[in-house]
PDB file of C-alpha atoms in Angstrom:
ATOM      1  CA  MET C 492     168.937 111.454  28.000  1.00  0.00           C
ATOM      2  CA  LYS C 493     167.328 113.724  30.573  1.00  0.00           C
ATOM      3  CA  THR C 494     164.714 114.793  28.005  1.00  0.00           C
ATOM      4  CA  LYS C 495     163.686 111.170  27.366  1.00  0.00           C
ATOM      5  CA  LYS C 496     163.231 110.542  31.101  1.00  0.00           C
ATOM      6  CA  THR C 497     161.227 113.740  31.532  1.00  0.00           C
ATOM      7  CA  THR C 498     159.038 112.914  28.529  1.00  0.00           C
ATOM      8  CA  ALA C 499     158.510 109.368  29.776  1.00  0.00           C
ATOM      9  CA  ALA C 500     157.608 110.622  33.254  1.00  0.00           C
ATOM     10  CA  LEU C 501     155.116 113.137  31.852  1.00  0.00           C
ATOM     11  CA  LEU C 502     153.570 110.509  29.600  1.00  0.00           C
ATOM     12  CA  PHE C 503     153.247 108.084  32.517  1.00  0.00           C
ATOM     13  CA  ALA C 504     151.625 110.792  34.676  1.00  0.00           C
ATOM     14  CA  ALA C 505     149.156 111.679  31.918  1.00  0.00           C
ATOM     15  CA  ILE C 506     148.180 108.049  31.355  1.00  0.00           C
ATOM     16  CA  THR C 507     147.784 107.478  35.088  1.00  0.00           C
ATOM     17  CA  MET C 508     145.557 110.540  35.456  1.00  0.00           C
ATOM     18  CA  MET C 509     143.429 109.559  32.465  1.00  0.00           C
ATOM     19  CA  SER C 510     142.912 106.021  33.747  1.00  0.00           C
ATOM     20  CA  ALA C 511     141.813 107.396  37.124  1.00  0.00           C
ATOM     21  CA  MET C 512     139.125 109.570  35.509  1.00  0.00           C
ATOM     22  CA  PRO C 513     135.679 107.985  35.416  1.00  0.00           C
ATOM     23  CA  ALA C 514     134.128 107.339  32.027  1.00  0.00           C
ATOM     24  CA  ASP C 515     131.319 109.652  30.995  1.00  0.00           C
ATOM     25  CA  GLN C 516     128.397 108.329  33.020  1.00  0.00           C
ATOM     26  CA  VAL C 517     126.101 111.157  31.972  1.00  0.00           C
ATOM     27  CA  ILE C 518     125.354 109.621  28.560  1.00  0.00           C
ATOM     28  CA  THR C 519     124.947 105.866  28.427  1.00  0.00           C
ATOM     29  CA  LYS C 520     123.254 103.366  26.129  1.00  0.00           C
ATOM     30  CA  GLU C 521     120.145 101.438  27.095  1.00  0.00           C
ATOM     31  CA  ASP C 522     117.871  99.385  24.820  1.00  0.00           C
ATOM     32  CA  GLY C 523     119.353 101.005  21.701  1.00  0.00           C
ATOM     33  CA  MET C 524     118.802 104.522  23.022  1.00  0.00           C
ATOM     34  CA  ASP C 525     121.110 107.196  24.358  1.00  0.00           C
ATOM     35  CA  VAL C 526     120.225 107.932  27.966  1.00  0.00           C
ATOM     36  CA  VAL C 527     121.184 111.208  29.628  1.00  0.00           C
ATOM     37  CA  ASN C 528     121.314 110.984  33.415  1.00  0.00           C
ATOM     38  CA  THR C 529     121.084 114.436  35.028  1.00  0.00           C
ATOM     39  CA  THR C 530     122.148 113.305  38.516  1.00  0.00           C
ATOM     40  CA  THR C 531     125.508 115.104  38.306  1.00  0.00           C
ATOM     41  CA  LEU C 532     124.494 117.768  35.790  1.00  0.00           C
ATOM     42  CA  GLY C 533     121.590 118.996  37.899  1.00  0.00           C
ATOM     43  CA  GLN C 534     122.849 118.337  41.389  1.00  0.00           C
ATOM     44  CA  LYS C 535     122.533 122.040  42.224  1.00  0.00           C
ATOM     45  CA  VAL C 536     119.090 122.399  40.650  1.00  0.00           C
ATOM     46  CA  ALA C 537     116.723 122.175  43.596  1.00  0.00           C
ATOM     47  CA  GLY C 538     113.025 121.505  43.612  1.00  0.00           C
ATOM     48  CA  TYR C 539     111.054 122.174  46.782  1.00  0.00           C
ATOM     49  CA  ILE C 540     113.231 119.905  48.935  1.00  0.00           C
ATOM     50  CA  GLY C 541     116.245 118.938  46.844  1.00  0.00           C
ATOM     51  CA  ALA C 542     117.621 117.718  43.547  1.00  0.00           C
ATOM     52  CA  THR C 543     115.254 116.184  40.970  1.00  0.00           C
ATOM     53  CA  PRO C 544     117.439 113.948  38.798  1.00  0.00           C
ATOM     54  CA  LEU C 545     116.090 112.503  35.564  1.00  0.00           C
ATOM     55  CA  LYS C 546     116.897 110.077  32.807  1.00  0.00           C
ATOM     56  CA  ILE C 547     116.198 111.386  29.318  1.00  0.00           C
ATOM     57  CA  TYR C 548     115.877 108.678  26.664  1.00  0.00           C
ATOM     58  CA  ILE C 549     116.822 109.716  23.121  1.00  0.00           C
ATOM     59  CA  LYS C 550     116.648 107.790  19.863  1.00  0.00           C
ATOM     60  CA  GLY C 551     117.131 109.136  16.345  1.00  0.00           C
ATOM     61  CA  ASN C 552     117.782 112.609  17.783  1.00  0.00           C
ATOM     62  CA  LYS C 553     114.280 112.653  19.326  1.00  0.00           C
ATOM     63  CA  VAL C 554     113.245 112.507  22.962  1.00  0.00           C
ATOM     64  CA  VAL C 555     111.531 109.183  23.589  1.00  0.00           C
ATOM     65  CA  LYS C 556     110.724 109.712  27.269  1.00  0.00           C
ATOM     66  CA  VAL C 557     111.778 111.493  30.453  1.00  0.00           C
ATOM     67  CA  VAL C 558     111.847 109.456  33.643  1.00  0.00           C
ATOM     68  CA  ALA C 559     112.170 110.865  37.158  1.00  0.00           C
ATOM     69  CA  LEU C 560     114.786 109.247  39.371  1.00  0.00           C
ATOM     70  CA  LYS C 561     114.654 108.928  43.149  1.00  0.00           C
ATOM     71  CA  ASN C 562     114.332 112.295  44.859  1.00  0.00           C
ATOM     72  CA  GLN C 563     113.206 113.864  48.124  1.00  0.00           C
ATOM     73  CA  GLU C 564     110.262 115.846  46.757  1.00  0.00           C
ATOM     74  CA  THR C 565     106.868 115.454  48.429  1.00  0.00           C
ATOM     75  CA  PRO C 566     105.376 112.379  46.712  1.00  0.00           C
ATOM     76  CA  LYS C 567     101.864 113.835  46.458  1.00  0.00           C
ATOM     77  CA  TYR C 568     103.060 116.923  44.583  1.00  0.00           C
ATOM     78  CA  PHE C 569     105.764 115.215  42.557  1.00  0.00           C
ATOM     79  CA  ALA C 570     103.148 112.767  41.293  1.00  0.00           C
ATOM     80  CA  LYS C 571     101.476 115.758  39.587  1.00  0.00           C
ATOM     81  CA  VAL C 572     104.773 116.615  37.908  1.00  0.00           C
ATOM     82  CA  LYS C 573     105.243 113.051  36.722  1.00  0.00           C
ATOM     83  CA  LYS C 574     101.686 112.818  35.411  1.00  0.00           C
ATOM     84  CA  LYS C 575     101.386 116.216  33.720  1.00  0.00           C
ATOM     85  CA  LEU C 576     104.916 117.325  32.841  1.00  0.00           C
ATOM     86  CA  LEU C 577     107.291 114.495  31.959  1.00  0.00           C
ATOM     87  CA  ASP C 578     105.592 113.664  28.639  1.00  0.00           C
ATOM     88  CA  SER C 579     105.929 117.274  27.399  1.00  0.00           C
ATOM     89  CA  TRP C 580     109.164 116.551  25.505  1.00  0.00           C
ATOM     90  CA  ASN C 581     108.248 113.155  24.043  1.00  0.00           C
ATOM     91  CA  GLY C 582     108.633 112.935  20.270  1.00  0.00           C
ATOM     92  CA  LYS C 583     110.376 116.301  19.973  1.00  0.00           C
ATOM     93  CA  LYS C 584     113.742 116.686  18.253  1.00  0.00           C
ATOM     94  CA  VAL C 585     116.485 117.293  20.810  1.00  0.00           C
ATOM     95  CA  LYS C 586     117.297 120.832  19.691  1.00  0.00           C
ATOM     96  CA  ALA C 587     113.640 121.921  19.690  1.00  0.00           C
ATOM     97  CA  ALA C 588     112.942 120.156  22.991  1.00  0.00           C
ATOM     98  CA  SER C 589     115.861 121.924  24.689  1.00  0.00           C
ATOM     99  CA  LYS C 590     114.348 125.300  23.798  1.00  0.00           C
ATOM    100  CA  MET C 591     110.726 124.531  24.684  1.00  0.00           C
ATOM    101  CA  LYS C 592     108.892 126.838  27.033  1.00  0.00           C
ATOM    102  CA  VAL C 593     107.069 124.470  29.377  1.00  0.00           C
ATOM    103  CA  ASP C 594     104.735 125.750  32.068  1.00  0.00           C
ATOM    104  CA  ALA C 595     105.175 124.660  35.674  1.00  0.00           C
ATOM    105  CA  ILE C 596     102.424 122.612  37.287  1.00  0.00           C
ATOM    106  CA  THR C 597     100.270 124.579  39.733  1.00  0.00           C
ATOM    107  CA  GLY C 598     100.799 123.280  43.244  1.00  0.00           C
ATOM    108  CA  ALA C 599     104.189 121.817  42.357  1.00  0.00           C
ATOM    109  CA  THR C 600     105.933 124.900  41.010  1.00  0.00           C
ATOM    110  CA  PHE C 601     109.398 124.379  42.539  1.00  0.00           C
ATOM    111  CA  SER C 602     109.527 120.707  41.516  1.00  0.00           C
ATOM    112  CA  SER C 603     108.271 121.555  38.025  1.00  0.00           C
ATOM    113  CA  LYS C 604     110.850 124.261  37.473  1.00  0.00           C
ATOM    114  CA  ALA C 605     113.623 121.945  38.661  1.00  0.00           C
ATOM    115  CA  VAL C 606     112.501 119.208  36.269  1.00  0.00           C
ATOM    116  CA  ILE C 607     112.297 121.689  33.380  1.00  0.00           C
ATOM    117  CA  LYS C 608     115.806 122.970  34.157  1.00  0.00           C
ATOM    118  CA  ASN C 609     117.155 119.407  34.390  1.00  0.00           C
ATOM    119  CA  VAL C 610     115.672 118.527  31.008  1.00  0.00           C
ATOM    120  CA  GLN C 611     117.278 121.623  29.478  1.00  0.00           C
ATOM    121  CA  LEU C 612     120.640 120.827  31.083  1.00  0.00           C
ATOM    122  CA  GLY C 613     120.468 117.210  29.933  1.00  0.00           C
ATOM    123  CA  LEU C 614     119.508 118.028  26.365  1.00  0.00           C
ATOM    124  CA  ASP C 615     122.127 120.780  26.084  1.00  0.00           C
ATOM    125  CA  TYR C 616     124.771 118.376  27.407  1.00  0.00           C
ATOM    126  CA  TYR C 617     123.640 115.727  24.934  1.00  0.00           C
ATOM    127  CA  GLN C 618     123.918 118.106  21.977  1.00  0.00           C
ATOM    128  CA  LYS C 619     127.489 119.011  22.943  1.00  0.00           C
ATOM    129  CA  ASN C 620     128.671 115.518  23.898  1.00  0.00           C
ATOM    130  CA  LYS C 621     126.681 112.906  21.986  1.00  0.00           C
ATOM    131  CA  HIS C 622     128.788 109.952  20.954  1.00  0.00           C
TER     132      HIS C 622
END
């Protein structure tokens, strides 16, 4: 009898803990694509001023686009990153894109390196956790 109560209590505790855990918000679906949000993955990856979160859109195991999310980087310099760097992964298969050697943008080196690291983190996470 005691074993049944203990088992029931453990099962209840496990279910309660699981229901309190948030669903995976790193990979979501949007317009028929998987979208990797690096906000939590790359929260410790700093550009010049702070984190540089991204959304990486993937369809058919290929990167469709990389979009910068709100950040605290200097707009003038981050605009260079957006213009010259974010398209670097477009059309590449996820595995190949995650291993690409992409050069930082002169004048926006810290921001560039943070974006590159976030893309790598996001694509690595996707490969391990895709639904």
